Coordinates of C-alpha atoms and ligand atoms in Angstrom, one line a residue:
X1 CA -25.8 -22.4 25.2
X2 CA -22.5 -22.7 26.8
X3 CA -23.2 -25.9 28.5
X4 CA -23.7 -27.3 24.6
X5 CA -20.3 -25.8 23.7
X6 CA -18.8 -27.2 26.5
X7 CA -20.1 -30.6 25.4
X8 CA -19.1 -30.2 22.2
X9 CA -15.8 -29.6 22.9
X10 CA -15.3 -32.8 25.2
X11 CA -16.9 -34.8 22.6
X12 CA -13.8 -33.4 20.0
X13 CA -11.0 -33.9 22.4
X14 CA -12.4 -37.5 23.2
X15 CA -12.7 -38.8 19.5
X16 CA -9.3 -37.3 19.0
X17 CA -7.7 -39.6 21.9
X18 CA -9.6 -42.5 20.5
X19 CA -8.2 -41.6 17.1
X20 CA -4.6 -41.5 18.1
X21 CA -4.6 -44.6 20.7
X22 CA -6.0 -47.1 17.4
X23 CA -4.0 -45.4 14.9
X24 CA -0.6 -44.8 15.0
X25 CA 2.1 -44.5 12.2
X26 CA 5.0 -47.7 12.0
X27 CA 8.3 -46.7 11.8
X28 CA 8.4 -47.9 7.8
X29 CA 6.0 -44.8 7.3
X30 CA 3.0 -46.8 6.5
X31 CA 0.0 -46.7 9.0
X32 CA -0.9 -49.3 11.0
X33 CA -3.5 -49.8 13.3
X34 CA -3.7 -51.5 17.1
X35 CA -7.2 -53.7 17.6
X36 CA -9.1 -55.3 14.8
X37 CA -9.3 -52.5 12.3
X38 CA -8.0 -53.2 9.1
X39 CA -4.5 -53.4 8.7
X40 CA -2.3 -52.5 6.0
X41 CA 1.3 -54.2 6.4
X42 CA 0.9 -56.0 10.0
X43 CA -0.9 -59.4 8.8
X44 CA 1.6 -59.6 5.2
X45 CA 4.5 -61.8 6.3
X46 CA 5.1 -61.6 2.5
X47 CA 5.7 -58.0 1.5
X48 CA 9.1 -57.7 0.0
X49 CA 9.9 -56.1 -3.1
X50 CA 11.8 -57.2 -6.3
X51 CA 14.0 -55.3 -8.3
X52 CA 15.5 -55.6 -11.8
X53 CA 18.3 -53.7 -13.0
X54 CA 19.2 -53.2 -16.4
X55 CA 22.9 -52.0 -16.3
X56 CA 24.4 -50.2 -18.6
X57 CA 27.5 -51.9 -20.2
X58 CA 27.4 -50.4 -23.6
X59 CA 26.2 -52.8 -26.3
X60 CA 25.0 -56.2 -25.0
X61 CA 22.9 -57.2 -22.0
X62 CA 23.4 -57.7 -18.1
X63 CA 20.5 -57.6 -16.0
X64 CA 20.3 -58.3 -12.8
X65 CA 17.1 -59.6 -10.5
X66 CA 17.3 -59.1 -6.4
X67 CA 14.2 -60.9 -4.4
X68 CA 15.0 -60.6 -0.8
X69 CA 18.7 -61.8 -0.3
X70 CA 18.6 -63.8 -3.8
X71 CA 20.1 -62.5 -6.9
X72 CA 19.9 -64.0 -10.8
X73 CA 22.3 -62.1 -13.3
X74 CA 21.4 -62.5 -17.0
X75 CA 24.2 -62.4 -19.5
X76 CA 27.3 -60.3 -18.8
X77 CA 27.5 -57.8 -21.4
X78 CA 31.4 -57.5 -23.1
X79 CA 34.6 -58.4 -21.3
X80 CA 35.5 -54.8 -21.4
X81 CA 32.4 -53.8 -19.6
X82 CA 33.0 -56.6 -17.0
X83 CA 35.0 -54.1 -14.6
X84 CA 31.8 -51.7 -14.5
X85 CA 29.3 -54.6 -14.5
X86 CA 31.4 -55.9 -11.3
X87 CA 31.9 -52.8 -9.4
X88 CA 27.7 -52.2 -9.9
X89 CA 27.0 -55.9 -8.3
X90 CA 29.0 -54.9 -5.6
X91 CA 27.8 -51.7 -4.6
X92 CA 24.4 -53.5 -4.7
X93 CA 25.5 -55.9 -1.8
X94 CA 26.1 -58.9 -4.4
X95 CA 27.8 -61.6 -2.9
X96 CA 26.7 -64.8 -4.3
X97 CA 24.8 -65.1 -7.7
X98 CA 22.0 -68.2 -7.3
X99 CA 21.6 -68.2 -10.7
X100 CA 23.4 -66.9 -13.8
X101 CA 22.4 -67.3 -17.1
X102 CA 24.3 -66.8 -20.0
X103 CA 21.7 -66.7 -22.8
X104 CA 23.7 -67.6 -26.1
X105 CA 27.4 -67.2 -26.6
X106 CA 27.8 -64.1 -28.5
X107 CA 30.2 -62.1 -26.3
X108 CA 27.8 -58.7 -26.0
X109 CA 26.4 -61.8 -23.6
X110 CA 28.8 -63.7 -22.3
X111 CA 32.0 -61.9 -22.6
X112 CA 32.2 -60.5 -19.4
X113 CA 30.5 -63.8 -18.0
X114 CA 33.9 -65.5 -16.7
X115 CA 35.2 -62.4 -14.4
X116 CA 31.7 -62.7 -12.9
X117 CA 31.7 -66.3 -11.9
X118 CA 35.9 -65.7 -10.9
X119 CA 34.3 -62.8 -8.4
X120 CA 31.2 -64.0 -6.9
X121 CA 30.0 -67.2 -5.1
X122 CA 28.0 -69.0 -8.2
X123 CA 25.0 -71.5 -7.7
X124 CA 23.2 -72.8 -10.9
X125 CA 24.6 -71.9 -14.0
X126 CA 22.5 -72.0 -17.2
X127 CA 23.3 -72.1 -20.8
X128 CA 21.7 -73.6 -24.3
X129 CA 23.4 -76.1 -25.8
X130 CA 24.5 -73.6 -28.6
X131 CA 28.5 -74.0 -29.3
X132 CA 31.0 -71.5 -30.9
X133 CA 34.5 -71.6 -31.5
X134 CA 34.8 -68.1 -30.1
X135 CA 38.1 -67.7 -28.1
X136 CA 35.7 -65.9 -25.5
X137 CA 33.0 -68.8 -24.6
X138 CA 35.7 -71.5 -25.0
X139 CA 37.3 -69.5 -22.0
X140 CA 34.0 -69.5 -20.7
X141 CA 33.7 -72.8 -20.7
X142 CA 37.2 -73.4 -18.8
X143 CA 36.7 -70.9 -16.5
X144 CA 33.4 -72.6 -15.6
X145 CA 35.3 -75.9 -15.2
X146 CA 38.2 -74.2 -13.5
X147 CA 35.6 -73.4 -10.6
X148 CA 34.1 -77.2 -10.4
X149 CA 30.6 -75.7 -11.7
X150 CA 28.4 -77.6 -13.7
X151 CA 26.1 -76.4 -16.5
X152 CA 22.2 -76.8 -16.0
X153 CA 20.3 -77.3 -19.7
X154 CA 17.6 -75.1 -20.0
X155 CA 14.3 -77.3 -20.1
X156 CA 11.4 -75.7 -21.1
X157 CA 8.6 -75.1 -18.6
X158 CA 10.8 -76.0 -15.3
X159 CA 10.4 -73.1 -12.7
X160 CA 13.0 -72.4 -10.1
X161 CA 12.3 -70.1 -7.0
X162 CA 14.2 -67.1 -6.4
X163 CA 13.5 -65.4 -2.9
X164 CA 9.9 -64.4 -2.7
X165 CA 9.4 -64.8 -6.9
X166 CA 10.0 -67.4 -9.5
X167 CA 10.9 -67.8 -13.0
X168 CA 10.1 -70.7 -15.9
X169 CA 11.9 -71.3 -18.9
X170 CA 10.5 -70.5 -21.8
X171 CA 13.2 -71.0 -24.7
X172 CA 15.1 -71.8 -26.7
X173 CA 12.2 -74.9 -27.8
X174 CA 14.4 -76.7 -30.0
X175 CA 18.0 -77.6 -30.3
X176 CA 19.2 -77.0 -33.8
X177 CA 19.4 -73.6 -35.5
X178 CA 20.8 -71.5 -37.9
X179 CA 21.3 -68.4 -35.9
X180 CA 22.9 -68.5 -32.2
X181 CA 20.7 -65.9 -31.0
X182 CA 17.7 -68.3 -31.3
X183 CA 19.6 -70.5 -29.2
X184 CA 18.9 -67.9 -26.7
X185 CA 17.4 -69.0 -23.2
X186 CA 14.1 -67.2 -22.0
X187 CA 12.7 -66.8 -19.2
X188 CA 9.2 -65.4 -17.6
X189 CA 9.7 -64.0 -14.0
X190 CA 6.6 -63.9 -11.6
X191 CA 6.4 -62.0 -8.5
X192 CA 2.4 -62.0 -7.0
X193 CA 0.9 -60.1 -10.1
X194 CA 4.0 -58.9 -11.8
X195 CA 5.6 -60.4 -15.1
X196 CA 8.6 -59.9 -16.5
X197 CA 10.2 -61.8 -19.9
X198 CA 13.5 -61.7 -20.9
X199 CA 14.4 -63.4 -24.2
X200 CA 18.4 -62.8 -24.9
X201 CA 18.7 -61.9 -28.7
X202 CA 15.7 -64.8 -29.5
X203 CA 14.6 -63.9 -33.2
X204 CA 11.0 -64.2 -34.4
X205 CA 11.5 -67.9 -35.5
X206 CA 12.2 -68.7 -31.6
X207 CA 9.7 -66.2 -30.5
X208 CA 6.9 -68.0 -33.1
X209 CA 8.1 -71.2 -31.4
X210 CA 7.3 -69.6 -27.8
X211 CA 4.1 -69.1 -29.1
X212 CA 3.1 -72.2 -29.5
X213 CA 4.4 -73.9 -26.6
X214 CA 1.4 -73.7 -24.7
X215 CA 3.2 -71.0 -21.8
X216 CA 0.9 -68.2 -20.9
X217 CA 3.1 -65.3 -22.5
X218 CA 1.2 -62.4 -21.3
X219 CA 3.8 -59.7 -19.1
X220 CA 3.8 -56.5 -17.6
X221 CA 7.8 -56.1 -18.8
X222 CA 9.6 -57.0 -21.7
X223 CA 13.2 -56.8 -22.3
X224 CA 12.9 -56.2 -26.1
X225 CA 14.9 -59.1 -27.4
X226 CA 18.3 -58.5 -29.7
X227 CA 18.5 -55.0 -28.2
X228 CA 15.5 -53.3 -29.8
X229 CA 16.0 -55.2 -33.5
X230 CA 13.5 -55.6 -36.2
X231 CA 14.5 -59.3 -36.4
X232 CA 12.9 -60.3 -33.7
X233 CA 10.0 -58.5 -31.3
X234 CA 7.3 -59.7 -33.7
X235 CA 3.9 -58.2 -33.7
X236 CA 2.4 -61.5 -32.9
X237 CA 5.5 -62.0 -30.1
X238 CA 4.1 -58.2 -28.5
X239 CA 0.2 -59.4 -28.8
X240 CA 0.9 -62.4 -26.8
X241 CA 3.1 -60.1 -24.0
X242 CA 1.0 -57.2 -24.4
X243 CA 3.6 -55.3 -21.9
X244 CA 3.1 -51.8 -20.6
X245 CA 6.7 -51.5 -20.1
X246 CA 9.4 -52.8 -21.9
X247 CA 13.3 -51.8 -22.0
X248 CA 16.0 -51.6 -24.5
X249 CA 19.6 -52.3 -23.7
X250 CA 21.9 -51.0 -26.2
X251 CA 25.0 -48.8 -26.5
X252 CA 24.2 -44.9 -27.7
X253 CA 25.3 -44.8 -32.1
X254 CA 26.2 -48.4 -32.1
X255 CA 27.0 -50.1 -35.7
X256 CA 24.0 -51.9 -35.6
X257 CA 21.4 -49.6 -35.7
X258 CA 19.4 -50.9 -33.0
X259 CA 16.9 -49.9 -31.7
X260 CA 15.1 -50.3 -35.4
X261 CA 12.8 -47.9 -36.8
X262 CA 10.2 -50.1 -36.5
X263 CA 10.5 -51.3 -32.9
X264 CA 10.0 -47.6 -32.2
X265 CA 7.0 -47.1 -34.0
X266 CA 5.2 -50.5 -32.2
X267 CA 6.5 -48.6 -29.0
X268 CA 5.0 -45.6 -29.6
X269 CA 1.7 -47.1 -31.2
X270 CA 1.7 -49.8 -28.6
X271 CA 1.3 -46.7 -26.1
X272 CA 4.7 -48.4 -24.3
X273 CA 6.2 -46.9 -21.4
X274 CA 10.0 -47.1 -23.1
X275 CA 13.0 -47.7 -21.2
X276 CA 16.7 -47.1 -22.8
X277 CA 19.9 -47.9 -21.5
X278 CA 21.8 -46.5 -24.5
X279 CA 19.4 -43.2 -23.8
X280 CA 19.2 -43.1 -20.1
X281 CA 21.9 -45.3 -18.4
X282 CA 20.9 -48.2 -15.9
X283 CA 17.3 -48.7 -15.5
X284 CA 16.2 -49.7 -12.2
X285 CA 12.2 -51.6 -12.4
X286 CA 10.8 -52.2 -8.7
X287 CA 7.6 -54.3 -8.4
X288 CA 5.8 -54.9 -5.1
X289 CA 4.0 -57.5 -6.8
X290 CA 1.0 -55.3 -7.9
X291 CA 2.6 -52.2 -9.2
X292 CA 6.3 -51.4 -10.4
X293 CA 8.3 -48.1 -9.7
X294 CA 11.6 -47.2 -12.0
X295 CA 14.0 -44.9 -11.3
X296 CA 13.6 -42.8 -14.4
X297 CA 10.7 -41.3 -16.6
X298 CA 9.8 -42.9 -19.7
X299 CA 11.7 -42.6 -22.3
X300 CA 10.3 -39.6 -24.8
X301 CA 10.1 -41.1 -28.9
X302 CA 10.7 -38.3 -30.8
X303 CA 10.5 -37.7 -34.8
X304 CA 14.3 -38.9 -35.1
X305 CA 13.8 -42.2 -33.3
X306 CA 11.1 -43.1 -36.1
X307 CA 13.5 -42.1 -39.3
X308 CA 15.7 -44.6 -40.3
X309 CA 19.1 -43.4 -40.0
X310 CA 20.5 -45.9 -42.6
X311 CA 19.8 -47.1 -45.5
Ligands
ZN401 ZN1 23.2 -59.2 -28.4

């Protein structure tokens, strides 16, 4: 009897050894393994994350994307904001932009666009062919000139790599129209299995054009378009996304009203995880290619958010 209890304790003190000489934990936390038992992090050169930050500068939009030392910055929110949006860059380690995009001239996009490229190394540089008359983009346009850069024309289905992800261009799909913010230049992001679109202020007549232009829509994320508004963020535009999680950027009791009554209600029957920058600051989305973190919780819709607060 105590010869088998002897045994038996060998045998334990044995498998532990074993256990601890093929598995031991890397100094990044994960496990990893020596020999040829499966490893987790060891064989994937490619692991790298991506984040997306959806700054808060009050009303407008300025979002910026980091894959491995590259950076894109979408729109600039107002030139009042542009201190704020340029102290954030720089606390995140911003040196040089690779690719800015100013989505359509209206300055809650562009008008903090010129202190950016007068503060940071710029590569690529891309804008519609909208035009205004707007003391703000024709400043825009000097300072962009001022700094020998030249503007790139958005061309619809051309991808450009960013770090370990890309993006394609996905509007604007015509050249003439009515209202800037169709002019607006989209994008879909890719990272492994992650999506993200980002459509400036593009109303449902551009977004019924993306439709049909043959890209496949379908995304994890969506940046509501025109900061949560009921002009655009269609019913068919969400069918083709079908996104889980999808972000407003707006100012808290702006003029406009957004985010519409009804955008909250497709939310909240869309089962959306909701993300608001007029609500809850900067939003910070982190994708690993198959799954993506935030910073915050969703946003809670409440009975207020689906009453219209004006006529
Ligand atoms: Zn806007």
């Amino acid at each position: 009897m105590k010869k088998r209890l002897i045994w038996i304790l060998l045998a334990s003190i044995l498998s532990l050894a074993i256990i601890s000489l093929l598995v031991h934990k890397g100094p990044d936390g994960f496990i990893k393994t020596i020999g040829n038992i499966v490893s987790f992090l060891e064989d994937d050169d490619d692991y790298s994350s991506l984040k997306v930050h959806f700054i808060d500068v009050g009303q407008g939009d300025a979002i910026l994307i980091q894959s491995d030392d590259s950076h894109i910055l979408i729109d600039a929110g107002e030139r009042h904001a542009s201190d704020t949006l340029i102290g954030y860059l720089k606390d995140n380690g911003v040196t040089k932009l690779d690719y800015v995009i100013g989505t359509h001239p209206h300055s809650d996009h562009i008008g903090g666009l010129a202190n950016v490229i007068n503060n940071f190394q710029i590569g690529k540089i891309i804008m519609s062919n909208a035009v205004s008359t707007s003391k703000t983009f024709e400043e825009l346009l000097d300072t962009i000139a001022d700094n020998n850069l030249k503007i790139t024309k958005p061309i619809i289905g051309t991808e450009y790599t960013i770090g370990n992800a890309s993006f394609i261009i996905i509007a604007p799909n015509e050249s003439d129209y009515k209202n800037l913010n169709d002019y607006s230049v989209g994008i879909k992001l890719v990272h492994k299995e992650n999506t993200f679109v980002f459509t400036g202020d593009a109303e449902t007549n551009s977004e019924n054009e993306m439709l049909q232009n043959g890209i496949d829509l379908k995304a994890d994320v969506f940046k509501l378009a025109h900061h949560g508004s009921s002009t655009s963020n269609s019913d068919d535009f969400l069918n083709a996304l079908d996104p889980h999680i999808c972000i407003i950027s707006a100012k808290k009791d702006n003029s406009y009203g957004h985010p519409h009554v009804e955008i909250m209600k497709a939310m909240k029957d869309r089962d959306i995880h909701l993300y608001r920058t007029d609500e809850q600051s900067t939003i910070i989305l982190e994708s690993d290619g198959v799954t993506i973190k935030s910073n915050k919780e969703p946003y809670k819709i409440n009975d207020k958010d689906l009453i219209r607060s004006k006529p």
